[in-house]
mmCIF file of C-alpha atoms in Angstrom:
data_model
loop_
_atom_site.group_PDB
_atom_site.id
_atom_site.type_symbol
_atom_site.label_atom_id
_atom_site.label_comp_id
_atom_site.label_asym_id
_atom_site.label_seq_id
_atom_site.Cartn_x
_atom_site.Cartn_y
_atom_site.Cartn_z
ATOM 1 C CA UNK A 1 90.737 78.213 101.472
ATOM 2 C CA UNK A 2 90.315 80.913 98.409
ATOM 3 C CA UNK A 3 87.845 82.814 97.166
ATOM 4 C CA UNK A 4 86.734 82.934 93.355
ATOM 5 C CA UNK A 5 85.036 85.581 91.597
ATOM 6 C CA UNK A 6 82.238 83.872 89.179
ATOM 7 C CA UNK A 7 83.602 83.177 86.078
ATOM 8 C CA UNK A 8 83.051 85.456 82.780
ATOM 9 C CA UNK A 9 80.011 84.863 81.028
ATOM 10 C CA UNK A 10 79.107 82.110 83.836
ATOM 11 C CA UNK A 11 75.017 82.047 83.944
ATOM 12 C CA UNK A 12 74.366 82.693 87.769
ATOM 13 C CA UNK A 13 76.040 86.278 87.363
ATOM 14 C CA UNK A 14 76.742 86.441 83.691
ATOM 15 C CA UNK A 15 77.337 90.743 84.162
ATOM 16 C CA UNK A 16 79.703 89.644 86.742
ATOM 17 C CA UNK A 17 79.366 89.808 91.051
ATOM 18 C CA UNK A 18 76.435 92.381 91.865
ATOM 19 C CA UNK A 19 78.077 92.355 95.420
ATOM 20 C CA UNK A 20 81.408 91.626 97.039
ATOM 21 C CA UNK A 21 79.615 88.172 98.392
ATOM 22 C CA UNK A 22 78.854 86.838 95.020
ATOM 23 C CA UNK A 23 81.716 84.492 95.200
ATOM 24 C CA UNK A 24 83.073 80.876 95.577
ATOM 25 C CA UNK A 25 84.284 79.999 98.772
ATOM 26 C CA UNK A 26 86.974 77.151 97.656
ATOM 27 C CA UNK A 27 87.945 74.615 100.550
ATOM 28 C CA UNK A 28 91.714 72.997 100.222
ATOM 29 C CA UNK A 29 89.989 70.089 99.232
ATOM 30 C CA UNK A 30 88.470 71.323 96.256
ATOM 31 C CA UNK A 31 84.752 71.647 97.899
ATOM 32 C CA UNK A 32 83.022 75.217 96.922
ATOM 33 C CA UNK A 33 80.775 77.095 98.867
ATOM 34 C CA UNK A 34 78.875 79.856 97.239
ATOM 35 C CA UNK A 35 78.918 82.909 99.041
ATOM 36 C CA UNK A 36 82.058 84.510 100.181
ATOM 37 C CA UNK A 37 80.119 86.040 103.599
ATOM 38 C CA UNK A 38 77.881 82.882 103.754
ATOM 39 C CA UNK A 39 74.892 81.992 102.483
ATOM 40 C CA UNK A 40 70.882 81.829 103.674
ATOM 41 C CA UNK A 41 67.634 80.187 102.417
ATOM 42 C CA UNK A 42 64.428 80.791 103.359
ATOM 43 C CA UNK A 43 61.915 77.081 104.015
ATOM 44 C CA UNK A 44 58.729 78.997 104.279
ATOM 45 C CA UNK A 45 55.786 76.528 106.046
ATOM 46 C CA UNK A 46 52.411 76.916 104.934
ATOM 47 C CA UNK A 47 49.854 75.175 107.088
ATOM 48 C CA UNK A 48 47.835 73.649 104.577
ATOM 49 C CA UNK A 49 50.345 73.736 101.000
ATOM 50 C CA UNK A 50 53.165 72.516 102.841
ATOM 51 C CA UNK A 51 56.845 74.133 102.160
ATOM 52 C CA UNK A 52 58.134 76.137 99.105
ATOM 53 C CA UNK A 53 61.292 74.042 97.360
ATOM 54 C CA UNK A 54 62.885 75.657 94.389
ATOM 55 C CA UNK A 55 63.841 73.311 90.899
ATOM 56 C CA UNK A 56 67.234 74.443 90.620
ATOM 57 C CA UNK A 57 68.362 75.199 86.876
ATOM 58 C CA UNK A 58 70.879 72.648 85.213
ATOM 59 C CA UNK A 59 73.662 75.163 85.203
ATOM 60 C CA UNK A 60 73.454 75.828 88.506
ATOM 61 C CA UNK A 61 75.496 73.849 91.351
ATOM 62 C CA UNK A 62 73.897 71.013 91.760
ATOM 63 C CA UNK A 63 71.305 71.974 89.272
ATOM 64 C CA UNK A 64 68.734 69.595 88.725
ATOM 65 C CA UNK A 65 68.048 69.076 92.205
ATOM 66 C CA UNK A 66 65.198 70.392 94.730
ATOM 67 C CA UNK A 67 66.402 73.476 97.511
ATOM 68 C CA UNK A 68 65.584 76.425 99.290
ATOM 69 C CA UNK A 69 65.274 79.916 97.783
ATOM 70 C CA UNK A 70 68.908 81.833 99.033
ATOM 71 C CA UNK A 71 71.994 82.697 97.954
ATOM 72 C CA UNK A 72 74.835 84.927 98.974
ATOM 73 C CA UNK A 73 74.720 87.081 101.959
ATOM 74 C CA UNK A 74 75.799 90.762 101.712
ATOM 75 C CA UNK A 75 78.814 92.108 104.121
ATOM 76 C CA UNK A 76 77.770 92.871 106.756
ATOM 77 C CA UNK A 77 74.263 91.706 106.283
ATOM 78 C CA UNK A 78 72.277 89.215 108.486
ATOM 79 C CA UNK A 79 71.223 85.853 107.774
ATOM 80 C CA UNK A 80 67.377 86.909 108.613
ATOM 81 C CA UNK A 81 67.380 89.972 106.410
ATOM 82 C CA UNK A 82 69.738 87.483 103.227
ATOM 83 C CA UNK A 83 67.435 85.193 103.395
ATOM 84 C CA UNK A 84 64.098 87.067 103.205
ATOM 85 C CA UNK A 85 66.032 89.343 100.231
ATOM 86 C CA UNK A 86 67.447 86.453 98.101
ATOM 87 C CA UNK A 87 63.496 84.602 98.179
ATOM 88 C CA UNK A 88 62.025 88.029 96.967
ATOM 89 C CA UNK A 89 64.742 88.235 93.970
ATOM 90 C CA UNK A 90 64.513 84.184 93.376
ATOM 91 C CA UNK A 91 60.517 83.195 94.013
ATOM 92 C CA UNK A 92 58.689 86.721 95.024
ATOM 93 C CA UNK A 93 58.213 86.152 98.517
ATOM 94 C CA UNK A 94 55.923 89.162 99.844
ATOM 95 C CA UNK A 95 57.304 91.735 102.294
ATOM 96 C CA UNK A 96 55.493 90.604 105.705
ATOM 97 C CA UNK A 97 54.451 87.286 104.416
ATOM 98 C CA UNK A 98 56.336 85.018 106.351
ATOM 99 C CA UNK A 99 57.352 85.311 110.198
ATOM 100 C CA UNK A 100 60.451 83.783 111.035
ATOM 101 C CA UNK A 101 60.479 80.537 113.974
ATOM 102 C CA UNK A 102 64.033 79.062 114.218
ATOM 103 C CA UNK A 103 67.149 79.658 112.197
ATOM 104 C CA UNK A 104 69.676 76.588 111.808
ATOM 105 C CA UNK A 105 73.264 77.434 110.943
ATOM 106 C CA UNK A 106 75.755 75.017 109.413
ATOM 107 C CA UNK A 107 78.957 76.203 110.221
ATOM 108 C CA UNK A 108 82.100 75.104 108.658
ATOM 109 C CA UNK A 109 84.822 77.473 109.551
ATOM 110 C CA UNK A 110 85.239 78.378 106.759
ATOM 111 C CA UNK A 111 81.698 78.594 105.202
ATOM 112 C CA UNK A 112 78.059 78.883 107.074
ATOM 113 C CA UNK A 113 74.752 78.273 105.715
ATOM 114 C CA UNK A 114 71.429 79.572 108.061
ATOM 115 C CA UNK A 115 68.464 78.013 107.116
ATOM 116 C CA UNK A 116 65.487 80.610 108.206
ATOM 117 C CA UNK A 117 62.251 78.667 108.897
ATOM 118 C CA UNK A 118 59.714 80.812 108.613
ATOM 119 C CA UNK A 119 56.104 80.395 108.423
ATOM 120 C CA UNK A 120 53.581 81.885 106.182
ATOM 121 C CA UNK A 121 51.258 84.399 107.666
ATOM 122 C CA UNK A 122 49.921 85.684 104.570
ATOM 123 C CA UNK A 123 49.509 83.483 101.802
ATOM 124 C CA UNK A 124 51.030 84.225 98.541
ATOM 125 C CA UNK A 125 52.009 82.667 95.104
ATOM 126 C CA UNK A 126 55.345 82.085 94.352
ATOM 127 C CA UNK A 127 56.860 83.792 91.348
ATOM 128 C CA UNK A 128 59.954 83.005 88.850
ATOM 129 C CA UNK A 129 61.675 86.108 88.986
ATOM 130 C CA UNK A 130 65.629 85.338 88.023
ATOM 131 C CA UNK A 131 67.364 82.750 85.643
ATOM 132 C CA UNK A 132 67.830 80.344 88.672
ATOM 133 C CA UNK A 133 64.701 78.039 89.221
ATOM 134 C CA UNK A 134 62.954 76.054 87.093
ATOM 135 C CA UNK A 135 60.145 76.027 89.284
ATOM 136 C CA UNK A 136 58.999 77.084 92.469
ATOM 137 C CA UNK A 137 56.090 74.462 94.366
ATOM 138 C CA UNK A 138 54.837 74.378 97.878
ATOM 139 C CA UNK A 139 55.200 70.622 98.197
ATOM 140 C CA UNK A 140 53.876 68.647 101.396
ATOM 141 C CA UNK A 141 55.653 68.208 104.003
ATOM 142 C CA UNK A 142 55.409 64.082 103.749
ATOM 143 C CA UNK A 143 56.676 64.552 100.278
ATOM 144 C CA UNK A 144 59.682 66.075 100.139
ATOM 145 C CA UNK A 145 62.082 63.324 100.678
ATOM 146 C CA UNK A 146 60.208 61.787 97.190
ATOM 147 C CA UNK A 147 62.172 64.702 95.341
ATOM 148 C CA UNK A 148 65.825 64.778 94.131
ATOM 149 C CA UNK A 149 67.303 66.976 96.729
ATOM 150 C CA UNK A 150 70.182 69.400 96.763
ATOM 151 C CA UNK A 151 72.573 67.272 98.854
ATOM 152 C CA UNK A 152 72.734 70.210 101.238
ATOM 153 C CA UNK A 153 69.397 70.503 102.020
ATOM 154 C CA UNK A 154 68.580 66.732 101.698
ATOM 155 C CA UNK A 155 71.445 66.308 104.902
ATOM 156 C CA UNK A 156 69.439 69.474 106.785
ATOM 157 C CA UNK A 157 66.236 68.174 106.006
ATOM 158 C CA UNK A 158 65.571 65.223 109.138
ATOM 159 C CA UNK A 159 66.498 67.702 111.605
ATOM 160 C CA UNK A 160 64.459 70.325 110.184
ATOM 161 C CA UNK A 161 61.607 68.583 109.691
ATOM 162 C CA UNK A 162 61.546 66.466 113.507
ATOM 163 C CA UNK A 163 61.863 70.743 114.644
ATOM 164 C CA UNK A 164 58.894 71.703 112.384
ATOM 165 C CA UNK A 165 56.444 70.364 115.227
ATOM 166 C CA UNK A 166 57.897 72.464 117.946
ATOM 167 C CA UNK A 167 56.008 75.726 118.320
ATOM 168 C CA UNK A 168 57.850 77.100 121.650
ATOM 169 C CA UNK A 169 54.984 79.963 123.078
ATOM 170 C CA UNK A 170 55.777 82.391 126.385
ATOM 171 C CA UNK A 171 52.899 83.632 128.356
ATOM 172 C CA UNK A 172 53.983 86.266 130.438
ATOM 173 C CA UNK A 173 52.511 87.852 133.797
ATOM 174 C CA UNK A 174 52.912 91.463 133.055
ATOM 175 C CA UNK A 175 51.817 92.395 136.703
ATOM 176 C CA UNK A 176 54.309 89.942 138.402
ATOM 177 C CA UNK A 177 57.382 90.698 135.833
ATOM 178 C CA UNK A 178 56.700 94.550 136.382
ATOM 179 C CA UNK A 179 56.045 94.158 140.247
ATOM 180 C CA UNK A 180 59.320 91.857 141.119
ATOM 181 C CA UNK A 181 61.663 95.851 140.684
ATOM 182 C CA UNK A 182 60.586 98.597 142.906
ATOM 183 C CA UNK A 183 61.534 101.015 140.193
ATOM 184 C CA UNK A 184 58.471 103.145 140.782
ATOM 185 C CA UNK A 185 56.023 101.299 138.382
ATOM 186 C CA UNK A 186 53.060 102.204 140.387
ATOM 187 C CA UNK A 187 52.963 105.299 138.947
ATOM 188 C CA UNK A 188 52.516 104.943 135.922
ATOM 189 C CA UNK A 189 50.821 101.426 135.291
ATOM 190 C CA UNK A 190 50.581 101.698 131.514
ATOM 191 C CA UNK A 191 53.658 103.246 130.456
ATOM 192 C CA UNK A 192 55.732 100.121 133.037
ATOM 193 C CA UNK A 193 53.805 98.045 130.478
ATOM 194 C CA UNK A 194 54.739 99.335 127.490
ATOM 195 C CA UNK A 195 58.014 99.303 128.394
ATOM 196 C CA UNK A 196 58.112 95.695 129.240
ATOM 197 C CA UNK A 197 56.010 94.894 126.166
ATOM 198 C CA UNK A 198 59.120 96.834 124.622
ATOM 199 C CA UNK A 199 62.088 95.082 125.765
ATOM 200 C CA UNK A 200 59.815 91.990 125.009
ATOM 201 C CA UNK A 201 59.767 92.684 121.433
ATOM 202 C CA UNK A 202 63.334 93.308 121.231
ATOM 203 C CA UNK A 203 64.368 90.226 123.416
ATOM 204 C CA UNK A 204 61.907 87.743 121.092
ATOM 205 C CA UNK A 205 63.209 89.497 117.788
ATOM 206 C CA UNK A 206 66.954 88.829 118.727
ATOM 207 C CA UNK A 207 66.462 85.217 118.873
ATOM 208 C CA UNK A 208 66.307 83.279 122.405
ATOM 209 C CA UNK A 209 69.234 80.508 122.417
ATOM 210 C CA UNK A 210 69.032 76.841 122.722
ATOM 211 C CA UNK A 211 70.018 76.808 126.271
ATOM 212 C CA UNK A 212 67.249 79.165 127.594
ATOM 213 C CA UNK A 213 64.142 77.226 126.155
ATOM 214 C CA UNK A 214 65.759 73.600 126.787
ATOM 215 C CA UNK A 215 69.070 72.439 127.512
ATOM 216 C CA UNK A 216 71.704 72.586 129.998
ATOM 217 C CA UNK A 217 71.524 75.439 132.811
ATOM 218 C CA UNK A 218 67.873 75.765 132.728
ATOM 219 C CA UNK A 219 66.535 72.542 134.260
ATOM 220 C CA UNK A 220 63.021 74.316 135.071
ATOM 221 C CA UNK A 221 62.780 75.337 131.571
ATOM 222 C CA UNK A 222 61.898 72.531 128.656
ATOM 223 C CA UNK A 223 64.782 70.214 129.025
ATOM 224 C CA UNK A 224 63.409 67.511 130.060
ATOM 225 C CA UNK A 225 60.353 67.166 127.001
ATOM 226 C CA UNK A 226 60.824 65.170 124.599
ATOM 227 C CA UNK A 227 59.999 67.931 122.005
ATOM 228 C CA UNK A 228 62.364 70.064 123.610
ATOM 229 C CA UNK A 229 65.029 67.920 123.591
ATOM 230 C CA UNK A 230 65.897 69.152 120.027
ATOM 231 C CA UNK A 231 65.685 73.342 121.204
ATOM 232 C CA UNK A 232 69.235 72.344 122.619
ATOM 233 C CA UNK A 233 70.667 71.214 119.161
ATOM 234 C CA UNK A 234 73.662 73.603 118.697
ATOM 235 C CA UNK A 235 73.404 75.812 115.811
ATOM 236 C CA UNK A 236 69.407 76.625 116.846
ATOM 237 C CA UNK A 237 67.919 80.243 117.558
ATOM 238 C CA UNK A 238 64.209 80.461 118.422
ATOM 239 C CA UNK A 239 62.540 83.362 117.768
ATOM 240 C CA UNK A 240 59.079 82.320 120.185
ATOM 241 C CA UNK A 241 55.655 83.355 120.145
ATOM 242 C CA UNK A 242 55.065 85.678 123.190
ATOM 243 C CA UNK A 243 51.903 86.749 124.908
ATOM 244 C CA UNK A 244 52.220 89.577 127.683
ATOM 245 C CA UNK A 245 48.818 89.633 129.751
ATOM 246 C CA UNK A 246 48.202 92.578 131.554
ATOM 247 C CA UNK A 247 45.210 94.152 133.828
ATOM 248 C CA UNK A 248 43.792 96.860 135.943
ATOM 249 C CA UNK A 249 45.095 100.200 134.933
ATOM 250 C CA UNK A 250 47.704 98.403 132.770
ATOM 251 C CA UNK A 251 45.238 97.821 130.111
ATOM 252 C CA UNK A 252 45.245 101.526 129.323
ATOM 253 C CA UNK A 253 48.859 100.880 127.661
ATOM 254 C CA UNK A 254 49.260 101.767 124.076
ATOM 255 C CA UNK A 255 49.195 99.393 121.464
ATOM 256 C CA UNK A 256 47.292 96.463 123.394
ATOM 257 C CA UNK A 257 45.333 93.693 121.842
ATOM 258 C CA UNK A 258 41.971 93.138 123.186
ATOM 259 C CA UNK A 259 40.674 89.586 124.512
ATOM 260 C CA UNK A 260 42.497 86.328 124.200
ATOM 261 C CA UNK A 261 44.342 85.166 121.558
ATOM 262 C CA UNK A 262 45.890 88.596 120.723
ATOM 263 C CA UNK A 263 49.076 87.386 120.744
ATOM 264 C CA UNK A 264 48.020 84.548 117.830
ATOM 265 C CA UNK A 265 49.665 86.094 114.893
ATOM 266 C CA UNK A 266 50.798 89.373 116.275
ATOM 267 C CA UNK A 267 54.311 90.279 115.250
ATOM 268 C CA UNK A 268 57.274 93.019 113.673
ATOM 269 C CA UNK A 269 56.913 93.263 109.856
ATOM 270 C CA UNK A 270 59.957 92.083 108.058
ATOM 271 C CA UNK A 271 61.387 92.995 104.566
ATOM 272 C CA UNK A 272 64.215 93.287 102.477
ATOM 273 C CA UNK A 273 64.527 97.150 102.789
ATOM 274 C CA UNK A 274 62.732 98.091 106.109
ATOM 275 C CA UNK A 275 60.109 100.015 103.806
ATOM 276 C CA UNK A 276 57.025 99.647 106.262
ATOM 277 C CA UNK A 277 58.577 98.337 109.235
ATOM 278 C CA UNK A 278 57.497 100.411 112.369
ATOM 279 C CA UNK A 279 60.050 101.696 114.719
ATOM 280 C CA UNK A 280 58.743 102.396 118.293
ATOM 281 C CA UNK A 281 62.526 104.220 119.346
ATOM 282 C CA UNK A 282 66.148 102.230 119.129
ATOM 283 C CA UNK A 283 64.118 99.486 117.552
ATOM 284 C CA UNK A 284 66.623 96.522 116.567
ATOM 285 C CA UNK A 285 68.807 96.641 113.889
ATOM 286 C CA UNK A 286 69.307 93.171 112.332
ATOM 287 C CA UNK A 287 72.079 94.069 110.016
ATOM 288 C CA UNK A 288 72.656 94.625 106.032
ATOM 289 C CA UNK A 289 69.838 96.955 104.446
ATOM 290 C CA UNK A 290 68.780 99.381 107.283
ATOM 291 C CA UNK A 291 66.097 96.822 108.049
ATOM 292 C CA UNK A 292 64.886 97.382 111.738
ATOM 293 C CA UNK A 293 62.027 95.887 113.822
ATOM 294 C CA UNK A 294 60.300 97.627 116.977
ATOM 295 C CA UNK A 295 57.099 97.288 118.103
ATOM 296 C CA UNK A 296 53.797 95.461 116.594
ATOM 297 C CA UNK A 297 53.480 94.519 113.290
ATOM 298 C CA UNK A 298 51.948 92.059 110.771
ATOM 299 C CA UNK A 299 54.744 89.624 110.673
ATOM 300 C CA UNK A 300 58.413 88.529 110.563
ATOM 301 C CA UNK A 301 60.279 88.482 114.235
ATOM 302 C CA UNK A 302 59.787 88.852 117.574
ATOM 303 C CA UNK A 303 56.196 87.954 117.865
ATOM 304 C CA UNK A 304 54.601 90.002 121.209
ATOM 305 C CA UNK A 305 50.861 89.532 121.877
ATOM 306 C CA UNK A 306 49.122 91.935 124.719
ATOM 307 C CA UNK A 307 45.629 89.965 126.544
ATOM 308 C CA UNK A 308 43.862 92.909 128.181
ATOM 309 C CA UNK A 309 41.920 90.770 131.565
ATOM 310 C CA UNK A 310 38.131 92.353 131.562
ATOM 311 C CA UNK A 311 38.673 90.892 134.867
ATOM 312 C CA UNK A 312 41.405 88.729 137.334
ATOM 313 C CA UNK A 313 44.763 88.686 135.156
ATOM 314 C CA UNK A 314 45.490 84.864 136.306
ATOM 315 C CA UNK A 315 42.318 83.686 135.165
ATOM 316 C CA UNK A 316 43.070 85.468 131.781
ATOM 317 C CA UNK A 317 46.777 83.656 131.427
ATOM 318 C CA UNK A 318 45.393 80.186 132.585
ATOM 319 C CA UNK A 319 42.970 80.676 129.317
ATOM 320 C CA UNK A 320 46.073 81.919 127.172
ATOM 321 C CA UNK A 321 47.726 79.132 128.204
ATOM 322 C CA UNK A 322 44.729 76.823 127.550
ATOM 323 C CA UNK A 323 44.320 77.571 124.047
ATOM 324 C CA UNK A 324 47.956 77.302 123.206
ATOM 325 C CA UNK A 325 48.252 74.096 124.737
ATOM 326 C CA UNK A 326 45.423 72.674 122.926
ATOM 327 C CA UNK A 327 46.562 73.963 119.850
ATOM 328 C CA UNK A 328 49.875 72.094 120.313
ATOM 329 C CA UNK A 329 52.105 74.707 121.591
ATOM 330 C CA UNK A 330 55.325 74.347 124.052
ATOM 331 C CA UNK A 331 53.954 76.954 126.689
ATOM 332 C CA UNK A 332 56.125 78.485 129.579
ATOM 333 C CA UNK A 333 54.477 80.806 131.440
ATOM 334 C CA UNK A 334 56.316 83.140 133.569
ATOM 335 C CA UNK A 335 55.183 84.097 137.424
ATOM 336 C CA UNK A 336 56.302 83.841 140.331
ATOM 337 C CA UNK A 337 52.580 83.031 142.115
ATOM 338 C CA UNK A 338 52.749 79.786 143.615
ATOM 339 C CA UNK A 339 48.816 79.509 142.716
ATOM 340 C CA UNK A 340 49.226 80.519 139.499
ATOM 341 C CA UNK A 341 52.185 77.888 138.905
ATOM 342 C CA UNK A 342 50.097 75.402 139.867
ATOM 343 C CA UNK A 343 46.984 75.493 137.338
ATOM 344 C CA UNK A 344 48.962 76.401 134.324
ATOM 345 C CA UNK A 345 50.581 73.490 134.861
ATOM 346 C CA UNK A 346 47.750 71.275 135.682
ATOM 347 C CA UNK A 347 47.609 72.132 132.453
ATOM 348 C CA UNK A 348 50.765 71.182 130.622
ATOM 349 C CA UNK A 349 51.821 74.393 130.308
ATOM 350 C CA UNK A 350 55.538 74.624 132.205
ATOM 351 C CA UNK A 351 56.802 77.745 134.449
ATOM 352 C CA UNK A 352 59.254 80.010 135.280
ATOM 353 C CA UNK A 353 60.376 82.614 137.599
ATOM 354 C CA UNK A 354 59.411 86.898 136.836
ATOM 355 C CA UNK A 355 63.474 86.841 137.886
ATOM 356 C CA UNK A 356 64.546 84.715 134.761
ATOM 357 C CA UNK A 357 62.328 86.748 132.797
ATOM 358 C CA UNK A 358 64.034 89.730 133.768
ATOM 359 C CA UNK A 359 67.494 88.216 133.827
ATOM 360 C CA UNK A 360 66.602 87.539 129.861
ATOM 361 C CA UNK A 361 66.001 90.955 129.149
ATOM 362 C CA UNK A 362 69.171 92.198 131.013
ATOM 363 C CA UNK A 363 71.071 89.744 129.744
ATOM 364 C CA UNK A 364 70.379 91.308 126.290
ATOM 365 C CA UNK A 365 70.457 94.855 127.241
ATOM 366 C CA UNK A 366 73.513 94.119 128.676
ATOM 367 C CA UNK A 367 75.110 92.664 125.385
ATOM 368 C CA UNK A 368 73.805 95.703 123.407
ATOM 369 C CA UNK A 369 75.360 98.140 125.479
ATOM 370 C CA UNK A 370 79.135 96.115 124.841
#
């Protein structure tokens, strides 16, 4: 393997690198990867337009052809935060326009690709804003395979699209998860919640792997489905949809939606700077600019919904579940009530335990404090 600076005068960086990753990454048998740190695109899904594809120049590698917006990742910088920056600088992508659902990584030792799939949550225009793109169309999602495709993408592009219909959504008991640690909760009912809703945030903005939504060592979990089947492909991170219901004195906590459906939408805003983005305290810091995510916001990662029951918290997270199932989710919903269990999934909806829920979150506390 080397690495190659761009040449002089060559059209992608004709003033030379702008950063240490604008190279070639050159494999011993001649292959070149662009990006000496890797490289990210962004496949943004609008519900109705489809998905944004960028007409690569003719100069370009493998110009001619259709691709993602993306380029070279920063040191240091992570694929979330590359990939949202390089479709700002190459097609205008809003700040807090797109949240982020998977990320697929391509590894090859010596060179990695992430593909962010991210869908739109505010809808925007695409714009031609540097020398690399001919043009920039949202193009159906039955369509794509009708356009000359960068080779890359055009390998990426079965798996991607069979994991476009998998919309993994957690419904959590707030009262069970918070009730299963005698850490002195009943005290203060709102602030346990908040603090759960907390570590939620953080736990859903770090990306959940394969294994935990479907796959090996979870056999409760969504193994078994034969949309889930595909969570376990290696290389996957989900970044789920979560819904915390809470009730009684609970629903005094700060920050809480109000009916159901609050978690439909909710997330942490997500840009290419961190202008905007709300930090709640320690936050999460996804690498390169600064950028950080805490909290509730209008979009990007780590989704967190709060329900506030008017009345009985399990009917209110038998209708969350409900409505996600109907609208084609992959629900878990976590409790430990037998009763509960049962009608959610009468529903389709599938369970687990308040104790895997909190394993999750210490799990990740855990790896932050290493």
């Amino acid at each position: 393997m080397s690495i190659i600076p761009p040449a002089p005068g060559e059209p992608r960086r004709p003033q030379g690198p702008r950063n240490p990753g604008d190279a070639w990454v050159v494999a011993e048998t001649g292959e070149k990867y662009w990006g000496r740190f890797g490289a990210a695109g962004l496949l943004a899904v609008d519900p109705v337009r489809g998905v944004l594809l960028q007409h690569r120049v003719g100069w370009s590698h493998f110009g001619g052809t259709w691709g993602l917006p993306g380029g070279a990742l920063h040191e240091g910088e992570s694929a979330l935060v590359g990939a949202i920056r390089e479709a700002q600088e190459e097609a205008g992508v809003p700040d807090g326009a797109v949240r982020a659902r998977f990320t697929r990584v391509l590894d090859l030792k010596i060179w990695s690709y992430t593909t962010v799939v991210a869908d739109v949550v505010e809808p925007f225009e695409p714009v031609i804003s540097d020398p690399e793109s001919l043009a920039l169309e949202w193009v159906p999602v039955d369509a794509v395979d009708e356009r000359p495709l960068h080779p890359g993408f055009a390998d990426a592009w079965p798996a991607l699209r069979a994991l476009l219909a998998v919309r993994p959504s957690i419904v959590v008991d707030a009262a069970n998860v918070i009730g299963s640690v005698p850490d002195g909760w009943w005290r203060d009912r709102a602030g346990a919640a908040e603090r759960l809703r907390d570590r939620l945030v953080a736990w859903a903005a770090a990306g959940v792997e394969p294994g935990v939504l479907g796959g090996a060592g979870v056999p409760e979990a969504l193994g078994e489905s034969e949309k889930f089947g595909t969570l376990g492909e290696p290389g996957v991170r989900w970044y789920p949809d979560v819904t915390m219901v809470v009730e009684g004195a609970a629903r005094k906590m700060s920050g809480a939606g109000a009916g159901a459906g609050a978690g439909a939408g909710s997330g942490v805003a997500l840009d290419a700077d961190g202008a905007g983005v709300v930090d709640l305290g320690g936050g999460l810091d996804l690498g390169g600019a600064g950028v950080r995510v805490a909290g509730l916001g209008a979009a990007g990662v780590g989704a967190v919904g709060v329900v506030r029951a008017d009345g009985h918290g399990d009917d209110a997270i038998v209708g969350e579940a409900r409505r996600l199932v109907a609208a084609g989710r992959e629900v878990i919903v976590v409790t430990s009530d037998r009763e509960l269990r049962t009608r959610v999934e009468a529903l389709g909806a599938r369970t687990q335990s308040a104790g895997w829920m909190r394993d999750q979150l210490d799990a990740r506390s855990a790896r932050r404090g290493r």
